[in-house]
Tab-separated table of C-alpha atoms in Angstrom:
chain	number	residue	atom	x	y	z
A	839	MET	CA	0.049	-0.039	0.036
A	840	THR	CA	1.278	3.426	-0.863
A	841	PRO	CA	2.576	5.954	1.659
A	842	ALA	CA	-0.835	7.474	1.583
A	843	SER	CA	-2.097	4.455	3.340
A	844	HIS	CA	-2.397	6.025	6.732
A	845	SER	CA	-5.266	8.431	5.856
A	846	PHE	CA	-7.987	9.543	6.757
A	847	ASP	CA	-5.636	12.360	7.979
A	848	VAL	CA	-5.247	16.081	8.049
A	849	GLY	CA	-3.409	16.871	4.753
A	850	GLN	CA	-5.065	19.261	2.213
A	851	ASN	CA	-3.945	17.438	-1.073
A	852	ARG	CA	-6.241	15.191	-3.145
A	853	ASP	CA	-5.586	11.705	-4.519
A	854	GLN	CA	-7.263	10.975	-7.909
A	855	PHE	CA	-7.941	7.495	-9.313
A	856	ARG	CA	-8.633	8.423	-12.926
A	857	LEU	CA	-10.900	6.025	-14.830
A	858	GLY	CA	-11.149	6.085	-18.550
A	859	PRO	CA	-13.587	4.026	-20.517
A	860	ASP	CA	-11.583	0.756	-20.212
A	861	ALA	CA	-10.779	1.167	-16.515
A	862	LEU	CA	-14.354	2.177	-15.788
A	863	VAL	CA	-15.716	-1.243	-16.781
A	864	ASP	CA	-12.919	-3.029	-14.791
A	865	VAL	CA	-13.955	-1.668	-11.388
A	866	ARG	CA	-14.457	-4.684	-9.221
A	867	PHE	CA	-15.034	-5.510	-5.449
A	868	ALA	CA	-12.872	-8.071	-3.614
A	869	ILE	CA	-12.054	-9.480	-0.180
A	870	SER	CA	-8.426	-9.346	1.107
A	871	PRO	CA	-7.588	-11.371	4.193
A	872	GLY	CA	-3.937	-10.109	3.900
A	873	HIS	CA	-5.259	-6.472	4.382
A	874	GLU	CA	-7.278	-7.623	7.393
A	875	LEU	CA	-4.142	-9.356	8.949
A	876	VAL	CA	-1.943	-6.327	8.276
A	877	SER	CA	-4.667	-3.918	9.927
A	878	ILE	CA	-4.847	-6.340	12.906
A	879	VAL	CA	-1.035	-6.115	13.379
A	880	ARG	CA	-1.283	-2.285	13.224
A	881	ALA	CA	-4.040	-2.390	15.861
A	882	LEU	CA	-1.959	-4.677	18.115
A	883	LEU	CA	0.939	-2.202	17.895
A	884	ARG	CA	-1.086	0.688	19.218
A	885	SER	CA	-1.281	1.240	22.923
A	886	ARG	CA	-4.948	2.148	22.528
A	887	GLY	CA	-6.876	-0.281	20.382
A	888	ARG	CA	-10.127	0.480	18.479
A	889	PRO	CA	-13.107	0.436	20.829
A	890	MET	CA	-15.273	-1.296	18.206
A	891	HIS	CA	-12.979	-4.313	18.094
A	892	ARG	CA	-11.675	-4.262	21.590
A	893	ALA	CA	-12.913	-7.757	22.515
A	894	ALA	CA	-11.658	-9.425	19.360
A	895	LEU	CA	-8.257	-7.722	19.487
A	896	THR	CA	-7.875	-8.748	23.196
A	897	ARG	CA	-8.471	-12.309	22.290
A	898	ILE	CA	-6.173	-12.115	19.274
A	899	ARG	CA	-3.474	-10.482	21.325
A	900	SER	CA	-3.467	-13.221	23.917
A	901	ALA	CA	-3.161	-15.903	21.205
A	902	ALA	CA	-0.758	-14.259	18.879
A	903	PRO	CA	2.866	-15.254	18.835
A	904	ALA	CA	4.569	-12.172	20.067
A	905	ARG	CA	7.706	-12.640	17.897
A	906	ASP	CA	5.505	-12.907	14.772
A	907	VAL	CA	3.693	-9.675	15.557
A	908	ARG	CA	7.047	-7.941	16.170
A	909	LEU	CA	8.468	-9.232	12.949
A	910	LEU	CA	5.361	-8.249	10.764
A	911	GLY	CA	5.196	-4.989	12.731
A	912	THR	CA	8.688	-4.126	11.461
A	913	LEU	CA	7.113	-3.599	8.011
A	914	VAL	CA	3.679	-2.624	8.868
A	915	GLY	CA	4.306	0.010	11.630
A	916	GLN	CA	1.436	2.046	12.886
A	917	VAL	CA	1.074	4.510	9.989
A	918	GLY	CA	2.478	4.795	6.411
A	919	TYR	CA	3.590	2.560	3.658
A	920	VAL	CA	2.782	-1.289	3.889
A	921	PRO	CA	4.525	-3.523	1.348
A	922	ASP	CA	2.002	-4.925	-0.976
A	923	PHE	CA	3.624	-8.312	-1.183
A	924	LEU	CA	2.821	-8.648	2.585
A	925	VAL	CA	-0.816	-8.006	1.768
A	926	GLN	CA	-1.276	-9.864	-1.482
A	927	PRO	CA	-4.491	-7.855	-2.286
A	928	ASP	CA	-5.377	-10.036	-5.365
A	929	LEU	CA	-5.896	-13.109	-2.929
A	930	SER	CA	-9.112	-13.782	-1.265
A	931	ASP	CA	-8.324	-17.251	0.106
A	932	PRO	CA	-6.216	-16.938	3.277
A	933	GLY	CA	-4.791	-20.392	2.618
A	934	THR	CA	-2.852	-19.059	-0.355
A	935	VAL	CA	-1.412	-15.793	1.014
A	936	ALA	CA	1.613	-17.176	2.793
A	937	SER	CA	2.631	-19.200	-0.251
A	938	ALA	CA	2.316	-16.099	-2.431
A	939	ILE	CA	4.517	-14.120	0.023
A	940	ARG	CA	7.165	-16.964	-0.296
A	941	ALA	CA	6.933	-16.843	-4.141
A	942	THR	CA	7.471	-13.064	-4.371
A	943	THR	CA	10.554	-12.253	-6.272
A	944	ILE	CA	13.558	-11.002	-4.463
A	945	GLN	CA	13.588	-7.895	-6.641
A	946	GLN	CA	9.862	-7.066	-5.926
A	947	MET	CA	10.329	-7.616	-2.243
A	948	SER	CA	13.577	-5.606	-2.118
A	949	ASN	CA	11.793	-2.598	-3.981
A	950	GLU	CA	8.998	-2.616	-1.547
A	951	LEU	CA	11.292	-2.952	1.509
A	952	ALA	CA	13.232	0.020	0.132
A	953	LEU	CA	10.004	2.039	-0.037
A	954	ALA	CA	9.293	1.142	3.577
A	955	VAL	CA	12.697	2.460	4.619
A	956	ARG	CA	12.122	5.660	2.740
A	957	ASP	CA	8.628	6.246	3.965
A	958	GLY	CA	9.514	5.513	7.643
A	959	GLY	CA	6.139	3.795	8.321
A	960	GLY	CA	7.891	0.700	9.817
A	961	TYR	CA	11.117	0.562	11.792
A	962	LYS	CA	13.919	1.521	9.465
A	963	ALA	CA	16.914	-0.210	11.158
A	964	SER	CA	15.048	-3.472	11.304
A	965	VAL	CA	13.864	-3.204	7.716
A	966	ARG	CA	17.454	-2.633	6.584
A	967	GLU	CA	18.464	-5.793	8.331
A	968	LEU	CA	15.753	-7.705	6.270
A	969	LEU	CA	17.210	-6.061	3.137
A	970	ASP	CA	20.621	-7.566	3.966
A	971	HIS	CA	19.259	-11.200	3.877
A	972	PRO	CA	16.245	-10.958	1.520
A	973	GLU	CA	15.624	-14.683	0.867
A	974	SER	CA	15.664	-15.674	4.565
A	975	ALA	CA	13.535	-12.603	5.345
A	976	ARG	CA	10.924	-13.580	2.766
A	977	ASP	CA	10.728	-17.007	4.206
A	978	SER	CA	10.429	-15.748	7.745
A	979	LEU	CA	7.735	-13.247	6.799
A	980	ALA	CA	5.687	-15.905	5.180
A	981	ASP	CA	6.022	-18.204	8.180
A	982	ALA	CA	5.152	-15.323	10.545
A	983	TRP	CA	2.088	-14.573	8.495
A	984	GLN	CA	0.895	-18.142	8.504
A	985	ARG	CA	1.506	-18.636	12.194
A	986	LEU	CA	-0.293	-15.526	13.176
A	987	TRP	CA	-3.223	-16.310	10.972
A	988	ASN	CA	-3.590	-19.867	12.218
A	989	SER	CA	-3.094	-19.034	15.956
A	990	ALA	CA	-5.047	-15.965	16.397
A	991	VAL	CA	-6.881	-14.742	13.383
A	992	ALA	CA	-8.381	-17.802	11.622
A	993	GLU	CA	-11.192	-18.070	14.140
A	994	PHE	CA	-12.533	-14.733	13.340
A	995	TRP	CA	-12.305	-15.152	9.557
A	996	PRO	CA	-15.750	-16.638	9.072
A	997	ARG	CA	-17.344	-13.655	10.720
A	998	CYS	CA	-15.161	-11.243	8.731
A	999	ASP	CA	-15.891	-12.998	5.489
A	1000	PHE	CA	-19.601	-12.962	6.275
A	1001	ILE	CA	-19.492	-9.234	6.921
A	1002	LEU	CA	-17.373	-8.406	3.930
A	1003	GLY	CA	-19.458	-10.688	1.640
A	1004	GLY	CA	-22.668	-8.835	2.857
A	1005	GLU	CA	-20.969	-5.494	2.157
A	1006	ILE	CA	-20.109	-6.539	-1.452
A	1007	ARG	CA	-23.614	-7.833	-2.146
A	1008	HIS	CA	-25.027	-4.559	-0.731
A	1009	ARG	CA	-22.678	-2.450	-3.056
A	1010	SER	CA	-23.551	-4.664	-5.976
A	1011	HIS	CA	-27.244	-4.068	-5.522
A	1012	GLN	CA	-26.563	-0.384	-5.128
A	1013	LEU	CA	-24.438	-0.212	-8.331
A	1014	ALA	CA	-27.263	-2.047	-10.314
A	1015	THR	CA	-30.001	0.232	-8.963
A	1016	ARG	CA	-28.349	3.569	-8.478
A	1017	GLY	CA	-25.064	3.590	-10.393
A	1018	LEU	CA	-21.384	4.021	-9.642
A	1019	ARG	CA	-21.567	7.580	-8.401
A	1020	ALA	CA	-23.919	6.537	-5.656
A	1021	VAL	CA	-21.641	3.667	-4.689
A	1022	ILE	CA	-18.570	5.833	-4.498
A	1023	ASP	CA	-20.072	8.695	-2.674
A	1024	ASP	CA	-21.428	6.383	-0.061
A	1025	LEU	CA	-18.299	4.406	0.687
A	1026	HIS	CA	-16.578	6.941	3.048
A	1027	PRO	CA	-16.629	10.736	3.629
A	1028	SER	CA	-13.255	11.082	2.136
A	1029	LEU	CA	-14.163	9.543	-1.323
A	1030	SER	CA	-16.212	11.084	-4.023
A	1031	TRP	CA	-16.896	10.687	-7.730
A	1032	THR	CA	-15.971	13.551	-10.073
A	1033	GLY	CA	-17.284	12.280	-13.303
A	1034	ASP	CA	-14.065	10.567	-14.521
A	1035	ALA	CA	-12.227	9.959	-11.403
A	1036	ILE	CA	-12.535	8.773	-7.677
A	1037	GLU	CA	-11.239	11.583	-5.567
A	1038	ARG	CA	-9.880	11.108	-2.013
A	1039	PHE	CA	-9.762	14.193	0.180
A	1040	PRO	CA	-7.960	14.974	2.411
A	1041	SER	CA	-4.667	13.281	1.612
A	1042	ASN	CA	-1.081	14.094	2.453
A	1043	HIS	CA	0.289	13.142	-0.748
A	1044	GLY	CA	-1.777	14.276	-3.795
A	1045	LEU	CA	-1.285	11.097	-5.904
A	1046	ASP	CA	-2.557	11.013	-9.574
A	1047	ILE	CA	-3.169	7.398	-10.368
A	1048	ASP	CA	-4.161	6.419	-13.981
A	1049	CYS	CA	-6.250	3.329	-13.807
A	1050	GLU	CA	-6.470	2.984	-17.568
A	1051	GLY	CA	-5.241	-0.525	-18.569
A	1052	ARG	CA	-4.967	-1.597	-14.887
A	1053	GLY	CA	-8.499	-1.379	-13.576
A	1054	LEU	CA	-9.427	-0.735	-9.973
A	1055	THR	CA	-10.400	-2.914	-6.938
A	1056	LEU	CA	-12.484	-1.798	-4.136
A	1057	ILE	CA	-11.896	-3.797	-0.998
A	1058	PRO	CA	-14.080	-3.389	2.089
A	1059	SER	CA	-12.299	-3.961	5.483
A	1060	VAL	CA	-13.364	-4.809	9.019
A	1061	PHE	CA	-10.237	-4.183	11.049
A	1062	SER	CA	-9.074	-1.044	9.431
A	1063	TRP	CA	-12.154	0.835	10.301
A	1064	PRO	CA	-12.539	3.807	10.082
A	1065	ALA	CA	-9.760	4.547	7.853
A	1066	VAL	CA	-9.240	4.524	4.074
A	1067	HIS	CA	-6.039	3.082	2.610
A	1068	ILE	CA	-4.966	3.091	-0.987
A	1069	GLY	CA	-2.598	0.980	-3.124
A	1070	SER	CA	-1.217	2.162	-6.455
A	1071	ASP	CA	2.227	0.755	-6.998
A	1072	LEU	CA	3.107	-1.683	-9.780
A	1073	PRO	CA	2.636	-4.589	-10.483
A	1074	TRP	CA	-0.438	-4.455	-8.223
A	1075	ARG	CA	-3.845	-3.123	-9.395
A	1076	PRO	CA	-4.824	0.114	-7.984
A	1077	THR	CA	-6.756	-0.398	-4.878
A	1078	ILE	CA	-8.966	1.432	-2.433
A	1079	TYR	CA	-9.435	-0.220	1.002
A	1080	TYR	CA	-12.504	1.305	2.702
A	1081	PRO	CA	-14.377	0.435	6.100
A	1082	ALA	CA	-17.236	-2.037	5.631
A	1083	ARG	CA	-20.397	-0.344	6.740
A	1084	ASN	CA	-21.203	-3.235	9.025
A	1085	ALA	CA	-17.748	-3.668	10.569
A	1086	GLY	CA	-19.197	-3.259	14.045
A	1087	MET	CA	-21.163	-6.536	13.661
A	1088	LEU	CA	-18.009	-8.496	14.527
A	1089	GLY	CA	-18.522	-8.054	18.160
A	1090	THR	CA	-22.129	-9.140	18.142
A	1091	MET	CA	-22.357	-11.992	15.679
A	1092	SER	CA	-21.184	-14.671	18.109
A	1093	SER	CA	-24.565	-14.560	19.778
A	1094	PHE	CA	-26.346	-15.674	16.524
A	1095	ALA	CA	-26.810	-19.451	16.321
A	1096	GLY	CA	-28.450	-19.479	12.881
A	1097	LEU	CA	-31.461	-18.126	11.056
A	1098	ASP	CA	-34.027	-20.363	12.599
A	1099	GLN	CA	-33.008	-19.493	16.086
A	1100	LEU	CA	-32.937	-15.868	15.190
A	1101	MET	CA	-36.450	-15.424	13.880
A	1102	GLY	CA	-38.245	-18.749	14.166
A	1103	ALA	CA	-38.311	-21.668	11.706
A	1104	THR	CA	-41.428	-20.652	9.681
A	1105	ARG	CA	-40.483	-16.987	9.350
A	1106	ALA	CA	-36.949	-18.068	8.287
A	1107	ALA	CA	-38.285	-20.418	5.734
A	1108	VAL	CA	-40.558	-17.605	4.259
A	1109	LEU	CA	-37.373	-15.386	4.044
A	1110	ARG	CA	-35.448	-18.225	2.310
A	1111	GLN	CA	-38.292	-18.718	-0.207
A	1112	LEU	CA	-38.069	-15.269	-1.436
A	1113	THR	CA	-34.820	-15.449	-3.505
A	1114	LEU	CA	-36.894	-14.437	-6.456
A	1115	PRO	CA	-40.097	-12.446	-6.480
A	1116	THR	CA	-42.868	-14.634	-5.169
A	1117	THR	CA	-46.632	-14.217	-4.548
A	1118	THR	CA	-48.311	-14.888	-1.184
A	1119	THR	CA	-50.117	-17.796	-2.786
A	1120	ASP	CA	-46.736	-19.375	-3.941
A	1121	ILE	CA	-45.219	-19.022	-0.555
A	1122	SER	CA	-48.386	-20.634	1.086
A	1123	ALA	CA	-48.212	-23.634	-1.355
A	1124	ALA	CA	-44.414	-24.086	-1.167
A	1125	LEU	CA	-44.284	-24.080	2.677
A	1126	ASN	CA	-47.579	-25.672	3.348
A	1127	ILE	CA	-48.885	-22.866	5.429
A	1128	SER	CA	-52.160	-20.900	5.170
A	1129	PRO	CA	-52.179	-17.735	3.011
A	1130	GLY	CA	-52.995	-15.767	6.218
A	1131	THR	CA	-49.907	-17.122	7.956
A	1132	ALA	CA	-47.753	-16.316	4.851
A	1133	THR	CA	-49.243	-12.669	4.801
A	1134	HIS	CA	-48.408	-12.136	8.544
A	1135	HIS	CA	-44.772	-13.358	8.182
A	1136	VAL	CA	-44.231	-11.283	5.112
A	1137	THR	CA	-45.652	-8.295	6.835
A	1138	VAL	CA	-43.262	-8.618	9.753
A	1139	LEU	CA	-40.406	-9.174	7.411
A	1140	ARG	CA	-41.254	-6.167	5.381
A	1141	ALA	CA	-41.464	-3.940	8.541
A	1142	ALA	CA	-37.996	-5.170	9.402
A	1143	GLY	CA	-36.643	-4.137	6.008
A	1144	LEU	CA	-35.946	-7.667	4.987
A	1145	VAL	CA	-38.561	-7.937	2.294
A	1146	SER	CA	-39.971	-5.410	-0.240
A	1147	THR	CA	-43.345	-5.813	-1.972
A	1148	GLU	CA	-44.429	-4.587	-5.288
A	1149	ARG	CA	-48.054	-4.803	-6.648
A	1150	VAL	CA	-48.502	-5.804	-10.286
A	1151	GLY	CA	-52.096	-5.830	-11.299
A	1152	ASN	CA	-53.993	-7.944	-8.826
A	1153	HIS	CA	-50.935	-9.653	-7.435
A	1154	ALA	CA	-48.380	-8.638	-4.743
A	1155	TRP	CA	-44.898	-9.823	-5.396
A	1156	HIS	CA	-42.463	-10.147	-2.524
A	1157	ALA	CA	-38.718	-10.413	-2.641
A	1158	ARG	CA	-35.878	-10.036	-0.261
A	1159	THR	CA	-34.054	-6.874	0.140
A	1160	ALA	CA	-30.145	-6.523	0.205
A	1161	ARG	CA	-30.549	-6.693	4.141
A	1162	GLY	CA	-32.661	-9.821	3.803
A	1163	ASP	CA	-30.015	-11.434	1.662
A	1164	THR	CA	-27.384	-10.718	4.327
A	1165	ILE	CA	-29.547	-12.372	7.038
A	1166	VAL	CA	-30.211	-15.406	4.971
A	1167	ASP	CA	-26.437	-15.830	4.437
A	1168	LEU	CA	-25.711	-15.729	8.131
A	1169	PRO	CA	-23.607	-18.857	8.888
A	1170	ASP	CA	-24.977	-21.501	11.389
A	1171	GLU	CA	-21.772	-21.274	13.407
A	1172	LEU	CA	-19.634	-18.227	13.724
């Protein structure tokens, strides 16, 4: 991630992600376990953690191997540049990140470590030591990443993955119904759509990033809340990391034991049935319940914002909302 990755800060510059016609059609959303782990390391390095994730970070801190946090913290620091080879932003499967770190070319790793020294986001003297022995440093960093993930972070990943998946589904629905401007303007107060670019203000750096031929990835995050981070260095795709709107759910999801327990078996079955627009009669027939019972459950679900209803002629068609999709996808065990 570029040196601007410690924003949302007090600078008065503007970063621009310029999107020509080709880049505009190559804007995509993704999930990055590497970014979550880096954000966790940063949070562990701070004397005051984020209140939203205090319970999770306390548990992670108690389980995390201290030597691995120290080693990764050498590159991550509390602010500033983070080497992208440590994040592997293109990978959504946490099981592949450590191997990808180990497969990073020595030249690429050395280039990014040199940037870390110049930016000063990590600890310069320790980073220089890694530069002196790049091959062993690369393997040590990959091992540290894997141990930290397995021992302290993996248990939280199903919850994070659920939150981030719900965020992407919400944004996809928003994109389909309201367009890209509405999506960008709603991601974070520092981000806005200018007509041909995504602008980030404030920033300390004033970067001008041409996404033509490279595309742009938008990655929601749980543990980096409330900050926006950016990545723009080759060979990686330009990337904007932004806080997922439901990042605070991490602390409450462990009390959910599944959809049936959450709202009752019949109401949960009605919600599951509404993958596609469905009439009350069809719900009644599919679930073997009376039309009156189906109407009652749909009314309750609609009042909760989980179902929308549209009348066409003499028929009322019911379908899940984006919020309803999120609830249906709730894992049975988190």
